[in-house]
Amino acid sequence: MSTDTRKSSTESEVSGLDYEETELKLGLPGGSRIGGSEPERKRGFAETVDLSLGGETCATDLGDRSTDSSDGPVSGAGRPPAAKAQVVGWPPVRSFRKNALKSCTYVKVAVDGAPYLRKVDLEMYGGYQQLLTALEDMFSCFTVRNKRLVDPVNGTEYVPTYEDKDGDWMLVGDVPWKMFVASCKRLRLMKSSEAVDLAPRTPQGSTNTK
Amino acid sequence: MTYFPEEVVEHIFDFLESHRHRNTVSTVCKAWYRVERLSRRSVFVGNCYAVRPERVVVRFPGVRSLSVKGKPHFADFNLVPHDWGGFALPWIEAFARGCPGLEELRLKRMVVSDESLELLARSFPNFKVLVLVSCEGFSTDGLAAIATHCRVLRELDLQENEVEDRGPQWLSCFPDSCTSLVSLNFACLKGDVNAGALERLVARCPNIRTLRLNRAVSVDSLSKILARAPHLVDLGTGSFTMDHRAEAYHRLMNNFTKCKSLKSLSGFWDASPRCLPAVYPICRNLTGLNLSYAPAIQGADLIKLIRLCLKLQRLWVLDCIGDKGLAVVASTCKELQELRVFPSDVCGAGTAVVTEEGLVAISSGCPKLNSLLYFCHQMTNAALITIAKNCPHFTRFRLCILDPGKPDPVTNQPLDEGFGAIVQSCKDLRRLSLSGLLTDQVFLYIGMYAECLEMLSIAFAGDSDKGMMYVLNGCKNMRKLEIRDSPFGDAALLEDVGKYETMRSLWMSSCDITLRGCKTLAAKMPRLNVEVINERDESDEMEENPSDLHRVEKMYVYRTVAGPRNDAPDFVWTL
């Protein structure tokens, strides 16, 4: 843990930006840091897949990705495989089903004022934090601050919103992540000034992210 | 022996409904063998490599209905390499040549090419029924051939196949003269369909009773179809996503109300909760409901729907129904016979979860339950014991605790006692899948009590060879045994080699068997095909001839009268 703190303060010094409050913790949302990961490294797909496994019970397992999950017999003493993502064919669900439930997760992302849209696959991310990071990467003029995206050049704030399956425009972050993925049809980064009707929740840190 | 004219014997055989009984009478004497084979109309081949297609045609020239299964079951979970085999073409070719009167073909887990579908469409003038389950290798062009040439087609049933989309034209290939369709299921197709062609097809087929649409079919289209086919018994809705236009919604609800015969609903691909009330009018007649592809329907909406389904016999849902939702099912659906609860996040974690509580509630409220597939986060021995007591009629019991090797969370014990209770109580149990932390003890129980057991799936279980031996020694009716990631080795494999000739197949992967064990088995039992599947990646430095002590990653053993197969790919060694 001390290593990580050291790194992040170095970053603040270098960039001059106030990183600490906006630093994206690359662990399970709300959970403890995973030992050994570098905070600034952009997450690749495999890592985001790992993060969506096991929920609260397995935070400690996910750091050990080097374990070969298929080595040898299971001993009687309750050994869960260390890295679930690497257990082929488990849980035993047909590919057809996996793909069918998966395929609707590509959504268009529109940004007010931008000339063209982008597309993201929501299933690539384990939670709202990672989605915001990805949007930050994608629209590289933005930085994430207080769950919103800010254009540091002119200070314009953009509120992430989405259209759900019922056709209503919602504020990103209110519902559990999985429910969001299942019901989100498309994303729109709306200028804060226009987002008056979507009454924002009182920011309370990460209480609404999963 | 008293003389019976052959016609009388044949007439008596007509009353034998199962393949097994007909197989048995054919072994009584030559005369009966002859009568039986000439009068046989339906053949089931459980393993496509157990017998050559030509031999089947020669023995049963009068066959009208053929069912063939290909890949081993674990292929469903990506454990079998993609091009392992299971080709449909040799079967279609053989029957095209020797049995042109074929009317029905049902294939499961096979590789079906467009070429084979073309051949099928052109070779059997009386062809009526095509059912493809979990197959792959074909595209909508193959379907176009079927639609074009099968003049008296009654059933086209595509279940969970991987089909390449080459455009919507296939549906328009059904000629205007095609009015014979009774059942059409294209729910698994990913591409668009021509809505007009679909509506016209439905309108001209007065006998259509089963219609399962794919995701591309809009609610508007569904509405029109329901208006044209109010006699539907089984419906798979299309996307079921609606905009907010009130008249579209009311039209849909009206059209549903007219469908007085509707007994089974599925689909709901992109369904949002707001559309659900459209089906409320018909819920009380439903015997089958499949919401397992509708992740957005959860919580209160789901419960509201279920409360209306008093006659439900078969329910497939996602685990976001939660224990609370299952309690509602238990108090509402007293006729429930089959329940399947699938994981909504296939990687393991979800919003709501189901645990042992939900299943206990179900067992207590639904005593007719006989078939279960249940993905859950945890299970206890106490719960399983209660479930076994409440529901002694299980014929199929498949439990998947998502965390492999997880013990009873209350006692920290293995789940041996719980599953033991299941096999002891459920005397008619034919199929069982185990999960959670399990020692050899559970296999002792299975060997002792599961007399009717035909199929057993084992994963991450057991301590030693004894576990597997208990099963092989005990279960007299075992047909399919599939094992992964369990510590069973050569001693278990070779314990009773004759046993495998009484079974259809054995699959073992990530266990402790060696090449020597497999070779020994192959040498002792020439009428078994012992296949060793070697997937090698580039980084693997294994030599071309691995030593006998080398552990075998995947082995598939099956009885056969056809000898080693001639279509095995390089990475499959038949020993």
Tab-separated table of N, CA and C in Angstrom, chain B residues 274-351:
chain	number	residue	atom	x	y	z
B	274	ARG	N	-41.749	-2.050	-19.049
B	274	ARG	CA	-42.955	-1.321	-19.391
B	274	ARG	C	-43.847	-2.056	-20.384
B	275	CYS	N	-43.257	-2.975	-21.123
B	275	CYS	CA	-44.039	-3.699	-22.142
B	275	CYS	C	-44.737	-4.921	-21.584
B	276	LEU	N	-44.309	-5.352	-20.433
B	276	LEU	CA	-44.814	-6.615	-19.916
B	276	LEU	C	-46.322	-6.699	-19.751
B	277	PRO	N	-46.959	-5.640	-19.275
B	277	PRO	CA	-48.412	-5.758	-19.065
B	277	PRO	C	-49.188	-6.190	-20.316
B	278	ALA	N	-48.577	-6.039	-21.476
B	278	ALA	CA	-49.274	-6.475	-22.696
B	278	ALA	C	-49.575	-7.966	-22.668
B	279	VAL	N	-48.772	-8.722	-21.935
B	279	VAL	CA	-49.013	-10.168	-21.907
B	279	VAL	C	-49.829	-10.614	-20.706
B	280	TYR	N	-50.126	-9.696	-19.813
B	280	TYR	CA	-50.896	-10.098	-18.620
B	280	TYR	C	-52.168	-10.892	-18.954
B	281	PRO	N	-52.917	-10.484	-19.995
B	281	PRO	CA	-54.180	-11.189	-20.263
B	281	PRO	C	-54.035	-12.692	-20.460
B	282	ILE	N	-52.874	-13.137	-20.966
B	282	ILE	CA	-52.780	-14.569	-21.259
B	282	ILE	C	-51.987	-15.346	-20.216
B	283	CYS	N	-51.496	-14.659	-19.197
B	283	CYS	CA	-50.628	-15.332	-18.229
B	283	CYS	C	-51.280	-16.509	-17.530
B	284	ARG	N	-52.596	-16.383	-17.284
B	284	ARG	CA	-53.156	-17.448	-16.468
B	284	ARG	C	-53.281	-18.773	-17.196
B	285	ASN	N	-53.087	-18.749	-18.522
B	285	ASN	CA	-53.127	-20.016	-19.268
B	285	ASN	C	-51.746	-20.599	-19.535
B	286	LEU	N	-50.735	-19.835	-19.192
B	286	LEU	CA	-49.394	-20.268	-19.572
B	286	LEU	C	-48.937	-21.491	-18.791
B	287	THR	N	-48.391	-22.446	-19.543
B	287	THR	CA	-47.741	-23.581	-18.887
B	287	THR	C	-46.228	-23.465	-19.001
B	288	GLY	N	-45.751	-22.649	-19.959
B	288	GLY	CA	-44.309	-22.506	-20.120
B	288	GLY	C	-43.924	-21.045	-20.269
B	289	LEU	N	-42.874	-20.618	-19.554
B	289	LEU	CA	-42.429	-19.230	-19.630
B	289	LEU	C	-40.911	-19.181	-19.573
B	290	ASN	N	-40.323	-18.541	-20.588
B	290	ASN	CA	-38.865	-18.435	-20.635
B	290	ASN	C	-38.460	-16.975	-20.651
B	291	LEU	N	-37.981	-16.483	-19.520
B	291	LEU	CA	-37.516	-15.100	-19.426
B	291	LEU	C	-35.998	-15.056	-19.261
B	292	SER	N	-35.334	-16.119	-19.671
B	292	SER	CA	-33.913	-16.214	-19.357
B	292	SER	C	-33.031	-15.419	-20.297
B	293	TYR	N	-33.656	-14.735	-21.270
B	293	TYR	CA	-32.876	-13.843	-22.109
B	293	TYR	C	-33.314	-12.400	-21.913
B	294	ALA	N	-33.899	-12.108	-20.778
B	294	ALA	CA	-34.432	-10.762	-20.525
B	294	ALA	C	-33.860	-10.187	-19.240
B	295	PRO	N	-32.603	-9.774	-19.264
B	295	PRO	CA	-31.971	-9.305	-18.036
B	295	PRO	C	-32.570	-8.023	-17.469
B	296	ALA	N	-33.271	-7.264	-18.315
B	296	ALA	CA	-33.814	-6.004	-17.812
B	296	ALA	C	-35.114	-6.209	-17.043
B	297	ILE	N	-35.648	-7.413	-17.042
B	297	ILE	CA	-36.881	-7.659	-16.291
B	297	ILE	C	-36.512	-8.273	-14.959
B	298	GLN	N	-36.648	-7.464	-13.927
B	298	GLN	CA	-36.200	-7.921	-12.620
B	298	GLN	C	-37.197	-7.470	-11.558
B	299	GLY	N	-36.895	-7.872	-10.339
B	299	GLY	CA	-37.562	-7.304	-9.169
B	299	GLY	C	-39.083	-7.318	-9.255
B	300	ALA	N	-39.650	-6.168	-8.962
B	300	ALA	CA	-41.106	-6.090	-8.822
B	300	ALA	C	-41.845	-6.432	-10.113
B	301	ASP	N	-41.279	-6.032	-11.253
B	301	ASP	CA	-41.955	-6.317	-12.524
B	301	ASP	C	-42.033	-7.806	-12.774
B	302	LEU	N	-40.940	-8.465	-12.491
B	302	LEU	CA	-40.882	-9.905	-12.707
B	302	LEU	C	-41.882	-10.602	-11.792
B	303	ILE	N	-41.917	-10.165	-10.546
B	303	ILE	CA	-42.800	-10.799	-9.571
B	303	ILE	C	-44.261	-10.587	-9.944
B	304	LYS	N	-44.547	-9.393	-10.416
B	304	LYS	CA	-45.932	-9.104	-10.813
B	304	LYS	C	-46.393	-10.056	-11.915
B	305	LEU	N	-45.485	-10.300	-12.848
B	305	LEU	CA	-45.815	-11.196	-13.954
B	305	LEU	C	-46.030	-12.613	-13.462
B	306	ILE	N	-45.139	-13.064	-12.613
B	306	ILE	CA	-45.187	-14.446	-12.141
B	306	ILE	C	-46.452	-14.705	-11.346
B	307	ARG	N	-46.881	-13.703	-10.581
B	307	ARG	CA	-48.083	-13.889	-9.753
B	307	ARG	C	-49.317	-14.229	-10.574
B	308	LEU	N	-49.262	-13.913	-11.876
B	308	LEU	CA	-50.419	-14.191	-12.723
B	308	LEU	C	-50.362	-15.577	-13.344
B	309	CYS	N	-49.202	-16.233	-13.232
B	309	CYS	CA	-49.023	-17.488	-13.960
B	309	CYS	C	-49.307	-18.692	-13.088
B	310	LEU	N	-50.583	-18.907	-12.845
B	310	LEU	CA	-50.970	-19.930	-11.872
B	310	LEU	C	-50.773	-21.347	-12.378
B	311	LYS	N	-50.761	-21.502	-13.704
B	311	LYS	CA	-50.708	-22.866	-14.226
B	311	LYS	C	-49.325	-23.253	-14.726
B	312	LEU	N	-48.337	-22.455	-14.384
B	312	LEU	CA	-47.018	-22.661	-14.951
B	312	LEU	C	-46.441	-24.029	-14.601
B	313	GLN	N	-45.942	-24.727	-15.637
B	313	GLN	CA	-45.274	-26.009	-15.410
B	313	GLN	C	-43.784	-25.910	-15.661
B	314	ARG	N	-43.415	-24.979	-16.531
B	314	ARG	CA	-42.006	-24.879	-16.893
B	314	ARG	C	-41.597	-23.414	-16.835
B	315	LEU	N	-40.586	-23.097	-16.043
B	315	LEU	CA	-40.138	-21.717	-15.889
B	315	LEU	C	-38.626	-21.633	-16.047
B	316	TRP	N	-38.184	-20.772	-16.978
B	316	TRP	CA	-36.752	-20.497	-17.126
B	316	TRP	C	-36.555	-19.019	-16.832
B	317	VAL	N	-35.687	-18.716	-15.859
B	317	VAL	CA	-35.445	-17.309	-15.487
B	317	VAL	C	-33.956	-17.079	-15.239
B	318	LEU	N	-33.607	-15.804	-15.064
B	318	LEU	CA	-32.245	-15.452	-14.667
B	318	LEU	C	-32.188	-15.322	-13.148
B	319	ASP	N	-30.995	-15.401	-12.611
B	319	ASP	CA	-30.896	-15.400	-11.146
B	319	ASP	C	-31.191	-14.045	-10.530
B	320	CYS	N	-31.397	-13.038	-11.368
B	320	CYS	CA	-31.804	-11.757	-10.776
B	320	CYS	C	-33.223	-11.823	-10.229
B	321	ILE	N	-33.870	-12.958	-10.380
B	321	ILE	CA	-35.174	-13.142	-9.739
B	321	ILE	C	-35.020	-13.143	-8.221
B	322	GLY	N	-33.854	-13.569	-7.768
B	322	GLY	CA	-33.550	-13.553	-6.336
B	322	GLY	C	-34.352	-14.573	-5.543
B	323	ASP	N	-33.915	-14.790	-4.315
B	323	ASP	CA	-34.626	-15.730	-3.446
B	323	ASP	C	-36.056	-15.266	-3.225
B	324	LYS	N	-36.229	-13.951	-3.132
B	324	LYS	CA	-37.578	-13.429	-2.887
B	324	LYS	C	-38.505	-13.770	-4.045
B	325	GLY	N	-37.986	-13.605	-5.254
B	325	GLY	CA	-38.788	-13.922	-6.425
B	325	GLY	C	-39.124	-15.399	-6.475
B	326	LEU	N	-38.172	-16.223	-6.096
B	326	LEU	CA	-38.433	-17.657	-6.095
B	326	LEU	C	-39.490	-18.019	-5.055
B	327	ALA	N	-39.512	-17.286	-3.967
B	327	ALA	CA	-40.556	-17.535	-2.974
B	327	ALA	C	-41.932	-17.236	-3.567
B	328	VAL	N	-41.994	-16.221	-4.408
B	328	VAL	CA	-43.270	-15.917	-5.071
B	328	VAL	C	-43.635	-17.041	-6.036
B	329	VAL	N	-42.660	-17.540	-6.756
B	329	VAL	CA	-42.918	-18.678	-7.650
B	329	VAL	C	-43.471	-19.844	-6.842
B	330	ALA	N	-42.847	-20.076	-5.704
B	330	ALA	CA	-43.261	-21.203	-4.865
B	330	ALA	C	-44.701	-21.072	-4.401
B	331	SER	N	-45.112	-19.842	-4.116
B	331	SER	CA	-46.475	-19.694	-3.605
B	331	SER	C	-47.509	-19.577	-4.711
B	332	THR	N	-47.045	-19.332	-5.930
B	332	THR	CA	-47.978	-19.138	-7.037
B	332	THR	C	-48.091	-20.347	-7.957
B	333	CYS	N	-46.946	-20.932	-8.286
B	333	CYS	CA	-46.928	-21.918	-9.370
B	333	CYS	C	-46.940	-23.339	-8.833
B	334	LYS	N	-48.109	-23.759	-8.419
B	334	LYS	CA	-48.215	-25.062	-7.755
B	334	LYS	C	-48.060	-26.232	-8.704
B	335	GLU	N	-48.156	-25.943	-9.996
B	335	GLU	CA	-48.042	-27.046	-10.965
B	335	GLU	C	-46.633	-27.178	-11.510
B	336	LEU	N	-45.702	-26.406	-10.948
B	336	LEU	CA	-44.362	-26.338	-11.533
B	336	LEU	C	-43.672	-27.696	-11.565
B	337	GLN	N	-43.165	-28.049	-12.764
B	337	GLN	CA	-42.429	-29.310	-12.907
B	337	GLN	C	-40.963	-29.080	-13.241
B	338	GLU	N	-40.717	-28.025	-14.022
B	338	GLU	CA	-39.331	-27.794	-14.426
B	338	GLU	C	-38.933	-26.359	-14.133
B	339	LEU	N	-37.797	-26.187	-13.485
B	339	LEU	CA	-37.283	-24.856	-13.181
B	339	LEU	C	-35.836	-24.752	-13.631
B	340	ARG	N	-35.523	-23.671	-14.351
B	340	ARG	CA	-34.125	-23.402	-14.679
B	340	ARG	C	-33.808	-21.965	-14.291
B	341	VAL	N	-32.775	-21.799	-13.474
B	341	VAL	CA	-32.341	-20.476	-13.047
B	341	VAL	C	-30.922	-20.267	-13.552
B	342	PHE	N	-30.748	-19.359	-14.502
B	342	PHE	CA	-29.461	-19.142	-15.150
B	342	PHE	C	-28.751	-17.962	-14.518
B	343	PRO	N	-27.410	-17.936	-14.586
B	343	PRO	CA	-26.671	-16.808	-14.033
B	343	PRO	C	-26.814	-15.600	-14.949
B	344	SER	N	-27.121	-14.446	-14.386
B	344	SER	CA	-27.331	-13.293	-15.253
B	344	SER	C	-26.022	-12.626	-15.620
B	345	ASP	N	-25.052	-12.734	-14.744
B	345	ASP	CA	-23.738	-12.299	-15.184
B	345	ASP	C	-22.912	-13.545	-15.374
B	346	VAL	N	-22.682	-13.894	-16.600
B	346	VAL	CA	-22.069	-15.188	-16.826
B	346	VAL	C	-20.634	-15.253	-16.346
B	347	CYS	N	-20.102	-14.139	-15.859
B	347	CYS	CA	-18.778	-14.216	-15.294
B	347	CYS	C	-18.819	-14.456	-13.793
B	348	GLY	N	-19.956	-14.513	-13.222
B	348	GLY	CA	-20.022	-14.954	-11.827
B	348	GLY	C	-20.710	-14.058	-10.829
B	349	ALA	N	-20.687	-12.757	-10.990
B	349	ALA	CA	-21.299	-11.920	-9.955
B	349	ALA	C	-22.493	-11.176	-10.526
B	350	GLY	N	-23.535	-10.978	-9.771
B	350	GLY	CA	-24.734	-10.327	-10.305
B	350	GLY	C	-25.340	-9.364	-9.323
B	351	THR	N	-26.418	-8.728	-9.732
B	351	THR	CA	-27.070	-7.768	-8.846
B	351	THR	C	-27.806	-8.490	-7.733
